[in-house]
């Protein structure tokens, strides 16, 4: 499996980001990749809800999705569109954070809505409340690919190991983790969590990331951690993109998944247990 992982500094202007994404599709194909992976919220990084209301669209009307489907078909390449911020269709919360796996014909093979909402206060000046703007998904998603079964997750999902175990026990050999990690949590936890998910489940973890200071025409600018990573099923870091935008190319041998799971077959060793709480 030859993959290109895009690290980018998306702005809050979807047309601008769509142009960069289409250029990345062509560059990945030229580099010999069979699949391009992009980060979370590839179409718009914004903390301003009013601006999001002004520029985001429902899936059927989203120009970034349409452009990437056309680019995938033109270049004859798979694309994991890490996620798009989209208008929700009904419901009390205005937006969804949705990942798309697109095949070389431009067809959407799988959709996944981010389940876990990043509601945290990192410091007196940096806090996030995704649940105020985004509706969480309620379905884990697997998809057949030419290389093996792939699981779809997004960013904060990384902190919920039961999701990854469920995907792996259902057969996932590759799990995607497109992200826009904050700098403090990225420095402390990003690599450790990605390697842990790979080790626990004996699978490849591919995590394209947003990076740097994101230009904002409206609202507060945001900074993300970068360090796009590819991690092997034994927990080894195959590639680390550092902090600069660009493509990182990796070649994966899916036979390593079988070997890792043979050496440590822990996916078949789960046991039910009772939780006993002694008081006193």
Rosetta silent file (secondary structure, phi, psi, omega in degrees, C-alpha in Angstrom):
SEQUENCE: XXXXXXXXXXXXXXXXXXXXXXXXXXXXXXXXXXXXXXXXXXXXXXXXXXXXXXXXXXXXXXXXXXXXXXXXXXXXXXXXXXXXXXXXXXXXXXXXXXXXXXXXXXXXXXXXXXXXXXXXXXXXXXXXXXXXXXXXXXXXXXXXXXXXXXXXXXXXXXXXXXXXXXXXXXXXXXXXXXXXXXXXXXXXXXXXXXXXXXXXXXXXXXXXXXXXXXXXXXXXXXXXXXXXXXXXXXXXXXXXXXXXXXXXXXXXXXXXXXXXXXXXXXXXXXXXXXXXXXXX
SCORE:     score description
SCORE:     0.000 S_00000001
   1 L     0.000  118.651  178.231    0.000    0.000    0.000 S_00000001
   2 E  -104.535  116.249 -173.671    1.533    3.278   -1.134 S_00000001
   3 E  -124.122  146.159  171.292    0.010    6.218    0.731 S_00000001
   4 E  -117.073  127.288 -179.821    0.553    9.973    0.806 S_00000001
   5 E  -107.279  124.306 -177.704   -0.433   11.816    3.968 S_00000001
   6 E   -92.463  125.898  168.743   -1.171   15.520    3.628 S_00000001
   7 E  -107.189  127.087 -173.826   -0.196   17.923    6.380 S_00000001
   8 E  -140.957  162.906  174.387   -1.770   21.316    5.807 S_00000001
   9 L  -115.862   80.848 -176.436   -2.530   24.678    7.385 S_00000001
  10 L   -68.477  145.464  174.676   -6.121   25.144    6.305 S_00000001
  11 L   -94.138 -168.340  176.206   -7.683   28.592    6.496 S_00000001
  12 L   -99.486   19.995  179.598  -11.326   29.447    7.144 S_00000001
  13 L  -113.246  101.253 -176.976  -11.957   29.895    3.374 S_00000001
  14 H   -54.152  -43.010 -179.293  -13.278   26.653    1.820 S_00000001
  15 H   -61.387  -37.535  178.531  -12.515   27.540   -1.854 S_00000001
  16 H   -63.523  -44.610 -179.972   -8.888   28.276   -0.971 S_00000001
  17 H   -68.437  -36.824  179.030   -8.546   24.973    0.864 S_00000001
  18 H   -61.374  -39.233  178.346  -10.263   23.036   -1.925 S_00000001
  19 H   -62.914  -43.263  178.519   -7.671   24.278   -4.397 S_00000001
  20 H   -64.591  -38.655 -179.893   -4.833   23.100   -2.135 S_00000001
  21 H   -65.556  -43.205  179.066   -6.501   19.723   -1.663 S_00000001
  22 H   -65.450  -36.963  175.097   -6.900   19.158   -5.400 S_00000001
  23 H   -62.815  -37.568  179.455   -3.242   20.064   -5.927 S_00000001
  24 H   -67.670  -35.692  176.763   -2.332   17.494   -3.271 S_00000001
  25 H   -60.188  -47.125 -179.733   -4.334   14.790   -5.071 S_00000001
  26 H   -65.181  -40.728 -179.528   -2.339   15.398   -8.248 S_00000001
  27 H   -66.835  -38.751  178.456    0.974   15.534   -6.370 S_00000001
  28 H   -63.939  -43.204  177.963    0.216   12.281   -4.536 S_00000001
  29 H   -62.002  -42.914 -179.661   -0.579   10.533   -7.802 S_00000001
  30 H   -62.899  -30.856 -179.924    2.619   11.855   -9.373 S_00000001
  31 L   -82.003   -0.806  177.265    4.566   10.462   -6.402 S_00000001
  32 L    92.195   12.126 -179.184    3.118    7.003   -7.044 S_00000001
  33 L   -74.522  149.103  173.767    0.582    6.923   -4.214 S_00000001
  34 L   -97.816  -17.106  178.327   -2.510    4.744   -4.381 S_00000001
  35 E  -148.952  139.853  171.998   -4.299    6.776   -1.716 S_00000001
  36 E  -108.437  135.706  177.092   -4.106   10.350   -0.408 S_00000001
  37 E  -117.826  130.881  179.827   -5.136   11.070    3.182 S_00000001
  38 L  -113.339  164.384 -175.620   -6.063   14.602    4.322 S_00000001
  39 L   -78.474  179.965  172.074   -6.541   15.987    7.866 S_00000001
  40 L   -62.079  152.471  179.977   -9.609   16.774    9.932 S_00000001
  41 L    38.242   54.130 -179.652  -11.677   19.814    8.818 S_00000001
  42 L   -64.223  -22.097 -176.122   -9.760   20.043    5.557 S_00000001
  43 L   -90.217  -23.395 -173.863  -12.279   22.528    4.183 S_00000001
  44 L  -167.424  115.073  171.979  -12.434   25.093    6.995 S_00000001
  45 L  -103.027  110.769 -176.509  -10.601   25.663   10.273 S_00000001
  46 L  -150.353  142.953  174.152  -12.645   28.211   12.187 S_00000001
  47 L  -105.343    4.097 -174.796  -13.647   28.962   15.778 S_00000001
  48 L  -102.809  108.489 -177.037  -16.309   31.470   14.707 S_00000001
  49 H   -62.206  -37.761  179.420  -19.788   29.934   14.557 S_00000001
  50 H   -63.765  -41.769  178.038  -21.210   32.892   12.585 S_00000001
  51 H   -64.671  -41.911  178.002  -18.497   32.494    9.959 S_00000001
  52 H   -59.857  -43.440  177.176  -19.140   28.751    9.799 S_00000001
  53 H   -58.853  -34.583 -176.285  -22.828   29.400    9.226 S_00000001
  54 H   -75.709  -34.281 -170.325  -21.897   31.739    6.373 S_00000001
  55 H  -110.410  -17.523 -177.693  -19.459   29.474    4.505 S_00000001
  56 L   -85.914  154.755 -177.292  -20.393   25.853    5.285 S_00000001
  57 L  -133.802  160.397  171.283  -22.866   23.831    3.229 S_00000001
  58 L   -64.371  162.880 -177.046  -24.736   20.513    3.523 S_00000001
  59 H   -52.447  -46.952 -174.683  -23.017   17.486    2.015 S_00000001
  60 H   -64.638  -20.502 -178.219  -25.017   17.556   -1.222 S_00000001
  61 H  -110.054    3.160 -173.516  -24.015   21.181   -1.849 S_00000001
  62 L   -76.581  120.608 -175.897  -20.444   21.116   -0.570 S_00000001
  63 H   -74.206  -28.928  177.706  -18.034   22.248   -3.280 S_00000001
  64 H   -65.720  -45.934  178.518  -14.945   20.806   -1.577 S_00000001
  65 H   -60.569  -45.086  179.710  -16.432   17.311   -1.575 S_00000001
  66 H   -61.752  -41.997 -178.914  -17.458   17.660   -5.220 S_00000001
  67 H   -66.008  -39.859 -179.027  -13.995   18.910   -6.189 S_00000001
  68 H   -72.273  -34.257  175.257  -12.216   16.060   -4.376 S_00000001
  69 H   -64.226  -42.434  178.632  -14.488   13.434   -5.916 S_00000001
  70 H   -66.457  -39.848 -179.809  -13.702   14.840   -9.364 S_00000001
  71 H   -66.501  -39.291  177.996   -9.979   15.015   -8.587 S_00000001
  72 H   -61.509  -43.326  179.622   -9.934   11.391   -7.355 S_00000001
  73 H   -67.554  -40.826  179.898  -11.584   10.252  -10.573 S_00000001
  74 H   -63.291  -40.964 -175.981   -9.301   12.354  -12.753 S_00000001
  75 H   -92.376   -5.861 -179.987   -6.157   11.046  -11.073 S_00000001
  76 L    56.726   57.926 -175.579   -7.446    7.473  -10.576 S_00000001
  77 L  -144.670  146.561  172.321   -6.564    7.472   -6.867 S_00000001
  78 E   -73.270  148.524  175.716   -8.271    6.742   -3.561 S_00000001
  79 E  -135.608  125.071  167.418   -8.796    9.721   -1.242 S_00000001
  80 E   -96.620  101.360  177.039   -9.477    9.696    2.476 S_00000001
  81 E   -80.999   95.891 -165.451  -10.970   13.156    2.914 S_00000001
  82 E   -42.654  -53.135  163.357  -10.107   13.265    6.606 S_00000001
  83 E  -168.198  157.783  171.513  -13.135   15.317    7.433 S_00000001
  84 E  -120.734  139.634  167.118  -15.254   18.204    6.276 S_00000001
  85 E   -81.110  121.497 -174.877  -17.179   20.601    8.471 S_00000001
  86 E  -130.470  155.616  171.938  -20.675   20.480    6.986 S_00000001
  87 E   -70.562  133.400  176.170  -24.103   21.865    7.753 S_00000001
  88 L   -73.977  152.846  179.552  -26.258   19.273    9.479 S_00000001
  89 L  -103.261   86.671 -176.613  -29.520   18.380    7.843 S_00000001
  90 L    90.360  168.822  178.944  -32.004   18.960   10.639 S_00000001
  91 L    95.244  167.042 -174.125  -31.558   18.579   14.379 S_00000001
  92 L   -78.868  -16.124 -177.154  -30.708   21.034   17.156 S_00000001
  93 L  -107.790  135.838 -167.348  -26.951   21.291   16.387 S_00000001
  94 L   -74.556  -25.841 -169.102  -25.935   23.102   13.185 S_00000001
  95 E  -128.475  164.425  169.263  -22.913   21.130   11.917 S_00000001
  96 E  -130.246  155.207  178.233  -21.373   17.686   11.491 S_00000001
  97 E  -114.667  100.884 -164.838  -17.705   16.677   11.258 S_00000001
  98 E  -121.574  130.956  176.563  -17.725   14.001    8.533 S_00000001
  99 E   -96.979  147.142 -179.914  -15.010   11.845    6.995 S_00000001
 100 E  -131.711  133.557  169.719  -15.273   10.428    3.462 S_00000001
 101 E  -106.145  118.281 -172.549  -13.465    7.551    1.788 S_00000001
 102 E  -113.493  133.907 -177.974  -13.557    8.139   -1.973 S_00000001
 103 L   -91.040  174.222 -176.045  -12.570    5.531   -4.567 S_00000001
 104 L   -67.549   -7.033  172.720  -10.694    6.097   -7.871 S_00000001
 105 L   -92.925   -1.682 -178.594  -13.986    6.450   -9.724 S_00000001
 106 L    87.127    7.770  179.878  -14.941    9.361   -7.471 S_00000001
 107 L   -85.352  145.391  175.791  -17.605    7.376   -5.623 S_00000001
 108 E   -82.251  114.993 -179.456  -18.072    7.734   -1.880 S_00000001
 109 E   -88.985  -28.501 -178.748  -17.381    4.312   -0.367 S_00000001
 110 E  -156.345  148.777  172.902  -17.829    5.270    3.294 S_00000001
 111 E  -126.484  144.392  175.809  -18.892    8.151    5.535 S_00000001
 112 E  -142.592  126.515  175.037  -18.109    8.546    9.212 S_00000001
 113 E   -95.729  127.876 -178.853  -19.346   11.259   11.587 S_00000001
 114 L   -51.711  127.202 -176.315  -16.987   12.036   14.460 S_00000001
 115 L   -82.980  -45.594 -168.435  -18.371   10.436   17.612 S_00000001
 116 L  -100.913  126.498 -174.968  -16.484   12.078   20.440 S_00000001
 117 L   -93.570  133.070 -176.625  -16.718   15.832   20.961 S_00000001
 118 L   -82.986   87.357  178.715  -13.687   17.815   22.121 S_00000001
 119 E  -110.771   93.294 -173.629  -15.143   19.731   25.081 S_00000001
 120 E  -144.790  157.262  170.579  -12.139   20.827   27.138 S_00000001
 121 E  -118.835  104.074 -176.247  -10.519   23.808   28.854 S_00000001
 122 E   -80.878  -28.283 -179.531   -6.777   23.570   28.254 S_00000001
 123 E  -163.637  173.071  177.021   -5.937   26.894   29.897 S_00000001
 124 L   -59.632  -20.648 -177.113   -7.656   30.150   30.914 S_00000001
 125 L  -111.943   -4.039 -177.272   -7.217   31.353   27.321 S_00000001
 126 E  -133.612  110.052  177.988   -7.712   28.142   25.310 S_00000001
 127 E  -143.282  156.974 -178.776  -10.905   26.112   25.454 S_00000001
 128 E  -137.678  142.564  174.906  -13.039   24.155   23.000 S_00000001
 129 E  -139.886   78.995 -177.246  -16.648   23.045   23.039 S_00000001
 130 H   -61.017  -32.793 -175.646  -17.300   21.056   19.881 S_00000001
 131 H   -66.219  -15.800  177.195  -20.654   19.838   21.148 S_00000001
 132 H   -75.629  -17.650 -178.442  -22.023   23.394   20.917 S_00000001
 133 L  -122.846  -22.819 -172.240  -21.626   23.293   17.154 S_00000001
 134 E  -119.294  137.014  175.431  -21.305   19.684   16.020 S_00000001
 135 L   -85.648  126.848 -179.547  -23.672   16.735   16.267 S_00000001
 136 L   -73.888  147.009  173.137  -21.823   13.552   17.297 S_00000001
 137 L   -77.096  169.241  179.857  -22.082   10.420   15.218 S_00000001
 138 L  -135.851   19.180 -179.409  -23.294    7.137   16.682 S_00000001
 139 L  -134.153  130.423  169.275  -21.853    4.541   14.268 S_00000001
 140 L   -80.233  147.482 -171.053  -18.405    3.008   13.941 S_00000001
 141 E  -131.405  130.612  171.783  -17.443    2.530   10.287 S_00000001
 142 E  -118.510  151.943  177.921  -15.364   -0.039    8.412 S_00000001
 143 E  -145.486  136.862  173.627  -14.723   -0.113    4.677 S_00000001
 144 E   -70.863  135.577  174.224  -13.228   -2.636    2.283 S_00000001
 145 L  -130.975  170.350  177.902  -10.216   -1.334    0.361 S_00000001
 146 L   -63.878  -16.902 -174.125   -7.820   -3.026   -2.081 S_00000001
 147 L  -102.742  -20.339 -177.572   -5.281   -3.349    0.743 S_00000001
 148 L   154.569  179.769 -179.259   -7.447   -4.548    3.601 S_00000001
 149 E   -78.255  130.733 -176.943  -10.295   -3.534    5.865 S_00000001
 150 E  -114.025  141.269  175.043  -10.006    0.088    7.026 S_00000001
 151 E  -107.142  142.012 -178.437  -11.533    1.752   10.073 S_00000001
 152 E  -107.664  126.896  172.788  -12.507    5.439   10.113 S_00000001
 153 E  -140.127  171.190  179.077  -12.002    7.657   13.158 S_00000001
 154 E  -141.129  122.112  164.623  -11.360   11.380   13.709 S_00000001
 155 H    44.157 -103.283 -173.092   -9.029   13.196   16.128 S_00000001
 156 H   -60.228  -20.082  172.474  -10.506   13.158   19.681 S_00000001
 157 H   -53.445  -26.979 -175.828  -11.788    9.623   19.049 S_00000001
 158 H   -56.357  -25.406 -177.679   -8.159    8.660   19.654 S_00000001
 159 H   -85.401    6.310 -176.612   -8.708    8.925   23.414 S_00000001
 160 L  -122.680   84.819 -170.244  -11.376    6.203   23.406 S_00000001
 161 H   -62.361  -24.179 -179.748   -9.550    2.881   22.963 S_00000001
 162 H   -64.051  -30.169  177.253  -12.712    0.765   22.961 S_00000001
 163 H   -64.978  -44.665 -178.575  -13.632    2.218   19.548 S_00000001
 164 H   -68.298  -37.454  178.127  -10.303    1.121   18.072 S_00000001
 165 H   -66.222  -40.692  177.940  -10.532   -2.301   19.655 S_00000001
 166 H   -62.174  -42.037  178.093  -14.025   -2.788   18.242 S_00000001
 167 H   -64.020  -44.389 -178.927  -12.785   -1.838   14.771 S_00000001
 168 H   -66.489  -42.387  179.959   -9.771   -4.152   15.042 S_00000001
 169 H   -68.122  -21.397  174.726  -11.797   -7.072   16.378 S_00000001
 170 L   -85.730   -1.065  174.291  -14.155   -6.570   13.429 S_00000001
 171 L   116.023   -2.389 -177.583  -11.174   -6.986   11.102 S_00000001
 172 L   -61.654  128.553  175.951   -9.660   -3.528   10.599 S_00000001
 173 L  -104.606  -20.727  177.429   -6.014   -3.738    9.526 S_00000001
 174 E  -130.468  135.041  174.726   -5.622    0.000    8.921 S_00000001
 175 E  -126.879  127.813 -179.704   -7.228    2.734   11.018 S_00000001
 176 E   -90.263  138.131  178.511   -7.316    6.348    9.857 S_00000001
 177 E  -134.051   63.633  176.093   -7.007    9.170   12.420 S_00000001
 178 E   -61.921  136.978 -168.692   -7.231   12.507   10.552 S_00000001
 179 E  -145.107  163.367  168.167   -6.746   15.236   13.125 S_00000001
 180 L  -138.265   69.148 -173.665   -6.411   18.886   14.104 S_00000001
 181 L   -72.295  141.055  173.985   -4.739   18.380   17.487 S_00000001
 182 E   -69.070  160.311 -177.013   -4.129   21.361   19.754 S_00000001
 183 H   -67.811  -47.905 -178.402   -0.505   22.160   20.560 S_00000001
 184 H   -61.318  -44.408 -179.669   -0.544   21.425   24.333 S_00000001
 185 H   -72.915  -31.548  177.500   -2.273   18.067   23.964 S_00000001
 186 H   -64.175  -47.030  179.391   -0.233   17.243   20.878 S_00000001
 187 H   -60.336  -37.331 -174.826    3.054   17.797   22.651 S_00000001
 188 H   -84.135  -36.723 -163.746    1.951   15.683   25.600 S_00000001
 189 H  -130.011  -20.493 -168.346   -0.065   12.855   24.077 S_00000001
 190 H   -52.992  -61.884 -176.285   -0.237   12.677   20.249 S_00000001
 191 H   -63.940  -41.004 -178.903    2.525   10.193   19.461 S_00000001
 192 H   -60.083  -45.595 -178.970    1.948    8.151   22.621 S_00000001
 193 H   -66.597  -42.484 -179.858   -1.751    7.670   21.903 S_00000001
 194 H   -63.570  -43.570  178.677   -1.233    6.800   18.237 S_00000001
 195 H   -66.188  -37.927  178.065    1.447    4.246   19.055 S_00000001
 196 H   -62.559  -44.292  179.606   -0.702    2.782   21.825 S_00000001
 197 H   -63.093  -36.804  178.120   -3.674    2.306   19.484 S_00000001
 198 H   -66.980  -45.603 -177.446   -1.390    0.591   16.961 S_00000001
 199 H   -66.465  -46.653 -177.845    0.180   -1.696   19.573 S_00000001
 200 H   -58.946  -32.707 -171.155   -3.080   -2.614   21.306 S_00000001
 201 H  -113.967   -1.183  178.264   -4.700   -3.610   18.051 S_00000001
 202 L    56.291   46.591 -176.464   -1.794   -4.805   15.914 S_00000001
 203 L  -137.574  165.867  172.529   -2.738   -2.502   13.032 S_00000001
 204 E   -78.559  138.915  174.323   -1.417    0.368   10.960 S_00000001
 205 E  -117.808  123.126  179.009   -2.418    3.836   12.149 S_00000001
 206 E  -117.783  119.234 -169.387   -2.368    6.644    9.576 S_00000001
 207 E  -131.167   83.845  174.635   -2.848   10.111   11.046 S_00000001
 208 L   -73.734  140.436 -169.436   -2.718   13.125    8.678 S_00000001
 209 E  -132.372  152.895  166.713   -2.780   16.357   10.664 S_00000001
 210 E   -76.576  154.689 -177.893   -3.382   20.069   10.501 S_00000001
 211 E  -147.863  148.880  169.167   -0.371   22.198   11.470 S_00000001
 212 E    83.132 -166.609 -179.560    0.648   25.727   12.378 S_00000001
 213 E   -89.044  118.828 -173.681   -1.213   29.018   12.710 S_00000001
 214 E   -89.367  119.858  179.465   -4.426   28.913   10.680 S_00000001
 215 L   -59.344  137.315 -179.034   -5.362   32.169    8.913 S_00000001
 216 L  -132.648  121.931  175.341   -8.781   33.441    9.986 S_00000001
 217 L   -78.275  -18.879 -177.850  -10.797   36.136    8.246 S_00000001
 218 L  -145.824  135.777  177.461  -13.227   36.047   11.148 S_00000001
 219 L    83.147 -169.666 -175.342  -12.821   35.133   14.800 S_00000001
 220 L   -80.991  135.745  173.913   -9.781   33.887   16.678 S_00000001
 221 L   -68.757  148.703 -179.504   -6.877   32.247   14.860 S_00000001
 222 E  -118.987  148.132  176.386   -6.143   28.677   15.888 S_00000001
 223 E  -117.857  134.923  178.851   -2.832   26.828   16.137 S_00000001
 224 E  -121.289  163.742 -165.375   -2.487   23.069   15.618 S_00000001
 225 E   -81.232  -32.328 -175.215    0.309   20.648   16.435 S_00000001
 226 L    77.235 -142.071 -179.059    1.165   18.957   13.133 S_00000001
 227 L    56.985   50.830  167.768    3.403   15.863   13.266 S_00000001
 228 L   -47.049  131.577 -177.312    1.430   13.753   10.825 S_00000001
 229 E  -127.725  146.353  163.733    2.329   10.168   11.747 S_00000001
 230 E  -118.987  127.565 -175.822    2.276    6.723   10.205 S_00000001
 231 E  -123.834  136.092  179.919    2.637    3.973   12.812 S_00000001
 232 L   -84.851  167.589 -174.608    3.202    0.266   12.191 S_00000001
 233 L   -69.144   -9.652  174.306    1.377   -2.612   13.897 S_00000001
 234 L   -98.544    3.412  176.413    4.309   -3.241   16.246 S_00000001
 235 L    94.129    5.049 -178.265    4.146    0.394   17.393 S_00000001
 236 L   -81.618  139.670  175.455    7.072    1.732   15.367 S_00000001
 237 E   -78.604  115.749 -179.808    6.858    5.233   13.895 S_00000001
 238 E   -82.413  -36.952 -179.546    7.242    4.814   10.136 S_00000001
 239 E  -154.739  142.974  175.770    7.070    8.537    9.330 S_00000001
 240 E  -133.805  118.845 -173.874    6.741   11.839   11.208 S_00000001
 241 L   -81.221   -2.779 -177.994    6.072   14.938    9.085 S_00000001
 242 L    68.240 -141.898 -172.557    7.256   17.428   11.695 S_00000001
 243 L  -112.528   -7.939 -176.097    5.616   20.856   11.656 S_00000001
 244 L   -89.825  145.904  174.377    5.760   22.008    8.024 S_00000001
 245 L   -63.487  151.865  177.124    2.911   21.576    5.516 S_00000001
 246 E   148.848 -177.753 -179.839    3.443   19.041    2.750 S_00000001
 247 E   -99.951  139.939  172.919    3.079   15.420    1.684 S_00000001
 248 E  -118.410  126.600 -175.169    4.625   12.462    3.466 S_00000001
 249 E  -105.861  134.091  178.795    4.879    9.246    1.446 S_00000001
 250 E  -136.803  151.575  172.882    4.893    5.769    3.011 S_00000001
 251 E  -118.860  124.343 -174.711    4.798    2.192    1.758 S_00000001
 252 L  -113.182  138.818  175.168    3.024   -0.292    4.017 S_00000001
 253 L  -105.105  105.075 -175.252    3.243   -4.088    4.034 S_00000001
 254 L   -67.049  -15.622  174.105   -0.111   -5.355    5.294 S_00000001
 255 H   -63.058  -21.692  178.122    1.421   -8.760    6.030 S_00000001
 256 H   -65.689  -26.564  176.749    2.945   -7.061    9.072 S_00000001
 257 H   -65.120  -49.014  179.059   -0.538   -6.883   10.591 S_00000001
 258 H   -59.755  -40.835 -179.025   -0.925  -10.654   10.467 S_00000001
 259 H   -65.409  -45.016  179.709    2.571  -11.084   11.898 S_00000001
 260 H   -62.724  -41.642 -178.875    1.971   -8.673   14.792 S_00000001
 261 H   -73.358  -25.224  174.878   -1.340  -10.290   15.678 S_00000001
 262 H   -72.696  -40.799 -178.227    0.226  -13.735   15.499 S_00000001
 263 H   -68.680  -41.084  177.960    3.037  -12.725   17.844 S_00000001
 264 L  -131.048   89.828 -173.642    0.679  -11.113   20.379 S_00000001
 265 L   -83.796   47.835 -173.005   -2.868  -12.422   19.746 S_00000001
 266 H   -69.901  -19.548  179.528   -4.458  -10.201   22.396 S_00000001
 267 H   -63.309  -19.934  178.375   -7.485   -9.306   20.239 S_00000001
 268 H  -102.086    9.602 -174.133   -8.796  -12.778   21.033 S_00000001
 269 L  -109.985    9.943  178.083   -8.006  -12.705   24.731 S_00000001
 270 L   -61.689  144.596  176.691  -10.658  -10.317   26.067 S_00000001
 271 L  -131.472  141.142  171.232  -12.566  -11.569   29.100 S_00000001
 272 L   -69.455  149.813 -179.842  -15.782  -10.391   30.667 S_00000001
 273 L  -151.754  158.916  174.974  -15.384   -9.258   34.248 S_00000001
 274 L   -99.324  144.193  176.593  -17.301   -7.854   37.173 S_00000001
 275 L  -102.252  118.951 -176.960  -16.345   -4.531   38.695 S_00000001
 276 L  -110.556  125.239 -178.558  -16.379   -4.660   42.492 S_00000001
 277 L  -112.206  108.371  177.560  -16.299   -1.432   44.478 S_00000001
 278 L   -87.576  129.138  176.628  -15.392   -1.903   48.142 S_00000001
 279 L  -101.172  155.462  178.016  -16.438    0.926   50.398 S_00000001
 280 L   130.174    0.000    0.000  -14.899    1.723   53.707 S_00000001
